[in-house]
Short mmCIF file of C-alpha atoms in Angstrom, two decimals:
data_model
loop_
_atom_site.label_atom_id
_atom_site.label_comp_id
_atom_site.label_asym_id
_atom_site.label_seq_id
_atom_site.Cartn_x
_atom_site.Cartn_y
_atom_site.Cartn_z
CA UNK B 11 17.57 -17.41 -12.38
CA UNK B 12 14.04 -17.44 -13.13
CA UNK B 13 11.20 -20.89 -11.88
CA UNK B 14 7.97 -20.64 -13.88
CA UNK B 15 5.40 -21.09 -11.19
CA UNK B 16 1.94 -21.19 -11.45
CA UNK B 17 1.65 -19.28 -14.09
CA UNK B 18 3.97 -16.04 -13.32
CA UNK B 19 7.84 -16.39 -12.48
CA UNK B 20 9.74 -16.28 -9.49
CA UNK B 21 13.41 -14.79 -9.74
CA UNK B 22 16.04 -15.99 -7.36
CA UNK B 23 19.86 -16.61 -7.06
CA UNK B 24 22.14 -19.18 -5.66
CA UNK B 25 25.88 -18.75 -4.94
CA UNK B 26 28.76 -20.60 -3.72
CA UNK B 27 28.78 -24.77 -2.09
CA UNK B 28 28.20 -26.17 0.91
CA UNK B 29 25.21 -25.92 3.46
CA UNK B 30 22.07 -24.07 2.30
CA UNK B 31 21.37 -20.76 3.70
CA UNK B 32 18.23 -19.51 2.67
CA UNK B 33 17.65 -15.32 3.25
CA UNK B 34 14.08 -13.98 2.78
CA UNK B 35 13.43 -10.54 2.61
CA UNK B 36 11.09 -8.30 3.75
CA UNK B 37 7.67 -6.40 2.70
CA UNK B 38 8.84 -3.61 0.01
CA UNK B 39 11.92 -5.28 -0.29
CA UNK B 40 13.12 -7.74 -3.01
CA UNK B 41 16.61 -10.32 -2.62
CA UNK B 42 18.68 -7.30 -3.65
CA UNK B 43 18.67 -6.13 -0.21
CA UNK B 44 21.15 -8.91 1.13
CA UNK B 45 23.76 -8.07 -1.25
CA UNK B 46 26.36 -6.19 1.02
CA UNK B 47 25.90 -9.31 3.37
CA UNK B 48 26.16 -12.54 1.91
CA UNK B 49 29.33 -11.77 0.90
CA UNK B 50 30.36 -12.21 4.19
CA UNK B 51 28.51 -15.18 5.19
CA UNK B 52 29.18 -17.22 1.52
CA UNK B 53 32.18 -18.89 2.53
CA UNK B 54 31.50 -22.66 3.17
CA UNK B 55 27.91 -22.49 2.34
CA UNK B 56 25.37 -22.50 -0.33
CA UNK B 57 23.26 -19.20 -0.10
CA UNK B 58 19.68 -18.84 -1.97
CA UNK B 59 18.08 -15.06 -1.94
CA UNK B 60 14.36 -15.44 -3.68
CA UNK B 61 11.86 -12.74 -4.67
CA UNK B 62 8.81 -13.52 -2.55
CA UNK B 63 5.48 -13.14 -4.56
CA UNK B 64 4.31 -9.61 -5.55
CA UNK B 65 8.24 -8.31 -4.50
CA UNK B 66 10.99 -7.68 -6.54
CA UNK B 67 11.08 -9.39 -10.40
CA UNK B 68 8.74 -11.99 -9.31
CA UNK B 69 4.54 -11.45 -10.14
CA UNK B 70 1.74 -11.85 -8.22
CA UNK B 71 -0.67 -14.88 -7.53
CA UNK B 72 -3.70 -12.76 -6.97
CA UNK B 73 -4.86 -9.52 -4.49
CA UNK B 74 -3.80 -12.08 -1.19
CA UNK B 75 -0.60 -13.16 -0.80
CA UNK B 76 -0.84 -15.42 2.36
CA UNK B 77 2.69 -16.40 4.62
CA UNK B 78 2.01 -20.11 3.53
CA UNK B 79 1.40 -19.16 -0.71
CA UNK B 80 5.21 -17.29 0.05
CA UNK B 81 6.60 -20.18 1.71
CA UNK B 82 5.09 -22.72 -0.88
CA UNK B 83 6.46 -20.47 -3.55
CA UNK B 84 9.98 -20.51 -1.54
CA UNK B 85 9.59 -24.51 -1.70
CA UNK B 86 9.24 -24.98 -5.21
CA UNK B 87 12.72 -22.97 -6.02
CA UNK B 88 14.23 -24.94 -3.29
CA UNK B 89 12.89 -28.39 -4.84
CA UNK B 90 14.41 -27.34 -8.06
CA UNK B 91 17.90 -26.82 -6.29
CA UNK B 92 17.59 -30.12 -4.66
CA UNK B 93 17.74 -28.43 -1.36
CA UNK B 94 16.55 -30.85 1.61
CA UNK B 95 17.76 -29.18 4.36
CA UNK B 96 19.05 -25.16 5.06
CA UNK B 97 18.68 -22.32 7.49
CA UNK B 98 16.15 -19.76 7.12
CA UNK B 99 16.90 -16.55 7.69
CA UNK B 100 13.83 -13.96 7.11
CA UNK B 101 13.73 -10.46 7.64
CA UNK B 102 10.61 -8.45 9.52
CA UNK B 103 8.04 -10.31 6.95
CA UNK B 104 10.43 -12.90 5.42
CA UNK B 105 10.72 -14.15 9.26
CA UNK B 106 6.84 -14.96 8.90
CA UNK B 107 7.52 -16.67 5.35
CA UNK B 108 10.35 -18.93 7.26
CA UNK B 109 7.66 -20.06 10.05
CA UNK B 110 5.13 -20.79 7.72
CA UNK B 111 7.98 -23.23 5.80
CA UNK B 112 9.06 -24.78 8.93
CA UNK B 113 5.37 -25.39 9.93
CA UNK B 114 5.33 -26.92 6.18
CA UNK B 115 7.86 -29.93 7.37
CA UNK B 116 8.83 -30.47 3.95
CA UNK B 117 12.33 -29.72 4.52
CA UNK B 118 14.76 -30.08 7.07
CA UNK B 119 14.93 -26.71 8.69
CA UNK B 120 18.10 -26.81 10.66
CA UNK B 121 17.92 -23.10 12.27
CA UNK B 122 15.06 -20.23 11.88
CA UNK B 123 16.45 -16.43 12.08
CA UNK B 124 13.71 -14.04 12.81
CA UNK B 125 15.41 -10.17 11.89
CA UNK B 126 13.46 -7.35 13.24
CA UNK B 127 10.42 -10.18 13.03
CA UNK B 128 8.36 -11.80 15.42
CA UNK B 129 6.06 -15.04 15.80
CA UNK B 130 3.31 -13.07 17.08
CA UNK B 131 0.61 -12.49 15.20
CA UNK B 132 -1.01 -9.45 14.34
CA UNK B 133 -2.81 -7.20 17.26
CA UNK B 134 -6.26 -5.67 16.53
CA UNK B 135 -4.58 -2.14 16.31
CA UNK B 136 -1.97 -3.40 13.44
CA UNK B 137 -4.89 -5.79 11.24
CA UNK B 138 -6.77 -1.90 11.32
CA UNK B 139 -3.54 -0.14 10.22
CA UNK B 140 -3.04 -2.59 7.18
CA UNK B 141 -6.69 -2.43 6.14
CA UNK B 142 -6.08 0.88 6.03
CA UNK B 143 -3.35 0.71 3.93
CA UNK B 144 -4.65 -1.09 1.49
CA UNK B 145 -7.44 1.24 0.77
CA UNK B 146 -5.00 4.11 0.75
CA UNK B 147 -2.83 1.79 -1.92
CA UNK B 148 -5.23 2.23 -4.03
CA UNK B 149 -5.28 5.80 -4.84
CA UNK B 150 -2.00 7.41 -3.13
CA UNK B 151 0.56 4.39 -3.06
CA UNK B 152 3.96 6.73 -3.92
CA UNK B 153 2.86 9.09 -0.53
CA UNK B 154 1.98 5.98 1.41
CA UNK B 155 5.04 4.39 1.04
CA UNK B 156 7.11 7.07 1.36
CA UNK B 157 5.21 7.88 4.66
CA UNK B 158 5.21 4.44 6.17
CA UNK B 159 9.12 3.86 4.90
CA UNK B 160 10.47 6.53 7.48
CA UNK B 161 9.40 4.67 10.61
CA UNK B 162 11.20 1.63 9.99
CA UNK B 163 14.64 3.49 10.65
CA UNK B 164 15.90 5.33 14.07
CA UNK B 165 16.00 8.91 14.41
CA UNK B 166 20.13 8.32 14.77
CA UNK B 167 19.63 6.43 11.45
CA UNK B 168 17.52 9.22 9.49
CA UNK B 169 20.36 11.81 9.55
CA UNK B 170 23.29 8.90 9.18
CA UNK B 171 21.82 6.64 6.58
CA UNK B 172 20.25 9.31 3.90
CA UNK B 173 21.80 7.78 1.09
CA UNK B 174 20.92 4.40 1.63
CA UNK B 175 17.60 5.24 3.13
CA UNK B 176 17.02 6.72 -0.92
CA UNK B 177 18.14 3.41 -2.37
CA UNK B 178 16.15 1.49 0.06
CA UNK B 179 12.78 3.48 -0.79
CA UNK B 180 13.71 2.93 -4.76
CA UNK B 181 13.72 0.00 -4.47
CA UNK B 182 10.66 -0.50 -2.72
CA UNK B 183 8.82 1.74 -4.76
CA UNK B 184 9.26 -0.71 -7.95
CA UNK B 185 6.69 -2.97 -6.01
CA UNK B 186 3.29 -2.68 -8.00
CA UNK B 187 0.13 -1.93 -5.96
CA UNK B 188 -0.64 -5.68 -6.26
CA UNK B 189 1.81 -6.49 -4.54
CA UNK B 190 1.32 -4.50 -1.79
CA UNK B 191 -2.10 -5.29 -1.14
CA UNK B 192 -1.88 -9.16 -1.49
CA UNK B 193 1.13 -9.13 1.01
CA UNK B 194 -0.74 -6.80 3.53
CA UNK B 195 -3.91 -8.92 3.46
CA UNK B 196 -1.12 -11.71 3.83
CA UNK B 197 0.06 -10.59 7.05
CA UNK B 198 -3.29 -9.88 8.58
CA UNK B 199 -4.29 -13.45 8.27
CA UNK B 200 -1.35 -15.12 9.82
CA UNK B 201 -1.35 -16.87 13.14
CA UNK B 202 1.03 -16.62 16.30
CA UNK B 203 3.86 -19.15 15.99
CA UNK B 204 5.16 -19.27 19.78
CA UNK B 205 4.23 -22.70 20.41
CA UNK B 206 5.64 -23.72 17.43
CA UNK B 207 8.88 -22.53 18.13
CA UNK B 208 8.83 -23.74 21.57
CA UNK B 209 8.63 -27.10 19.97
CA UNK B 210 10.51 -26.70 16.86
CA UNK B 211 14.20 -28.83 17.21
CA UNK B 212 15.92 -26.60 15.23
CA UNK B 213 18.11 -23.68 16.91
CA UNK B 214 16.62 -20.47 16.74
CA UNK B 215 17.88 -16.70 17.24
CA UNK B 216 15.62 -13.51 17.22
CA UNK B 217 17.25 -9.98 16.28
CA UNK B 218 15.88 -7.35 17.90
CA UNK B 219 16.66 -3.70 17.01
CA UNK B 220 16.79 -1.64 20.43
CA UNK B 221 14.93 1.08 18.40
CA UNK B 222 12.54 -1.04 16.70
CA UNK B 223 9.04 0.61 16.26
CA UNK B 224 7.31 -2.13 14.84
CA UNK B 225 7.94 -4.81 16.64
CA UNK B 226 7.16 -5.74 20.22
CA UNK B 227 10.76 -6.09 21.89
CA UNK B 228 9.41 -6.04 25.31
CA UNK B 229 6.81 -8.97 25.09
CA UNK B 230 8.79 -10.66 22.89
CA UNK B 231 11.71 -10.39 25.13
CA UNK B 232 9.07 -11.19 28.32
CA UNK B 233 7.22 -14.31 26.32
CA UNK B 234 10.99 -16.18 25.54
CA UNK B 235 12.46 -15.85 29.24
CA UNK B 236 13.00 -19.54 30.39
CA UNK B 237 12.72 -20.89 26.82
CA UNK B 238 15.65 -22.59 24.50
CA UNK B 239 14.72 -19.70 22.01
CA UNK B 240 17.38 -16.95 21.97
CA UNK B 241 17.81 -13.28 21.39
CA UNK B 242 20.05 -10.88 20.83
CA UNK B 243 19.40 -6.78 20.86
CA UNK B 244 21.69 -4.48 18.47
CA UNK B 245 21.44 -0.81 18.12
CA UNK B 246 19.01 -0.14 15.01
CA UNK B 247 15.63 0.11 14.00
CA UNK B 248 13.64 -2.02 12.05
CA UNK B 249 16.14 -2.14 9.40
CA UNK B 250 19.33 -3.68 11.09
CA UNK B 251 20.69 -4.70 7.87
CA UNK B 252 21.49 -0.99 6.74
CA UNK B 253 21.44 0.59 10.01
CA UNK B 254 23.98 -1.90 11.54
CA UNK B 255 25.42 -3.54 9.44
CA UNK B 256 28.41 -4.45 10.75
CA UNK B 257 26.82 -6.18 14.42
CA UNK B 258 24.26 -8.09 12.16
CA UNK B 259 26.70 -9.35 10.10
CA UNK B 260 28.64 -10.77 13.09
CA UNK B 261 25.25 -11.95 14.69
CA UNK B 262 24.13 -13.68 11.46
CA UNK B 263 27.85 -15.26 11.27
CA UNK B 264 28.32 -16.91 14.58
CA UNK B 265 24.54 -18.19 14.27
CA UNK B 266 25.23 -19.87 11.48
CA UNK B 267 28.63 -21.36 12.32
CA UNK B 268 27.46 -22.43 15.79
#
């Protein structure tokens, strides 16, 4: 299904009844990524997969895609579906998206999922490292991707996952430029979210992959001790949903249901 929006059009699907789930996916991914999961989780609830702006078969808004211009773009499909209340469940970038439409309070957000994500906001070294990017979008995005695309996954994973490894970098090569850079920039201006979560009176669940390179397990791990927010490690790296799929599955089940 298709929302005109602002002028371009955002592409997103619903399936089966009940309580919404919401899954958002992550930079250089599009909603096609969930598909060997929400099978599983379908059953007694609604689920919604979108194409955030610049991913996937919905366009771009400009060279900046900020978390809040995602999440407002997330809220307009949801207003459509008459959706007033659902779960967010956002992978590595779409966990940023889901804090900036929780900080929104437009919707009741019953549960926030953060998948190989974090509420921290970018260090110095990582804003540097996306600038960079950018320019290097610009003139060798194919080699770029393909470089940066190998450290998401485990070494394990690398030799045990080549097939869908391919598919996964396909797909992510059918973002445009665009879309890179105005998600990049994106990221870079976002703020920590800890306090927020601290506060938030939802339930709330991080996934962190044990082999993770890209996001800060230990200070994560260190900042939530003696806090209602909880996590759970499983053996991947950054991309949990191909590299273990079975675990995450369970995980994503029982936080759901519970």
């Amino acid at each position: 299904m298709r929302l005109d929006y602002k002028g371009i059009s955002i592409f997103y699907e619903k399936y089966g009844e009940g309580d919404t789930v919401v899954f958002l996916h992550g930079f250089l991914e599009n909603s096609s990524m969930w598909n060997a999961i929400f099978p599983q989780l379908i059953s007694g609830h609604q689920v919604v997969t979108i194409d955030l702006l610049g991913h996937g078969k919905t366009g771009c808004l400009g060279y900046v895609h900020t978390m809040e211009m995602m999440a407002d773009a997330v809220n307009a499909v949801l207003n459509i579906l008459n959706v007033t209340s659902c779960l967010l469940i956002g992978h590595s970038m779409g966990g940023y998206v889901a804090l900036a439409l929780a900080k929104m309070k437009t919707l009741t957000i019953w549960g926030i999922c953060l998948m190989n994500s974090t509420y921290q906001e970018d260090s110095k070294e990582r804003k540097q490292i996306r600038q960079r990017a950018i320019k290097m979008a610009k003139t060798n995005y194919k080699a770029l991707v393909q470089m940066s695309f190998v450290n998401l996954f485990s070494a394990e994973s690398k030799g045990a996952y080549e097939e869908e490894m391919s598919l996964a970098l396909e797909e992510a090569l059918k973002t445009p430029v665009q879309g890179y850079i105005a998600a990049q920039d994106g990221m870079c201006k976002r703020h920590g979210a800890l306090s927020f979560l601290k506060s938030f009176k939802g339930k709330v669940l991080l996934i962190i992959g044990t082999e993770d390179a890209i996001v800060d397990a230990p200070s994560i791990i260190e900042e939530v001790k003696g806090t209602s927010l909880n996590y759970v490690k499983i053996r991947s790296g950054h991309m949990s949903h191909i590299e273990n799929r079975k675990e995450l599955t369970y995980r994503l089940n029982q936080f759901i249901e519970k």
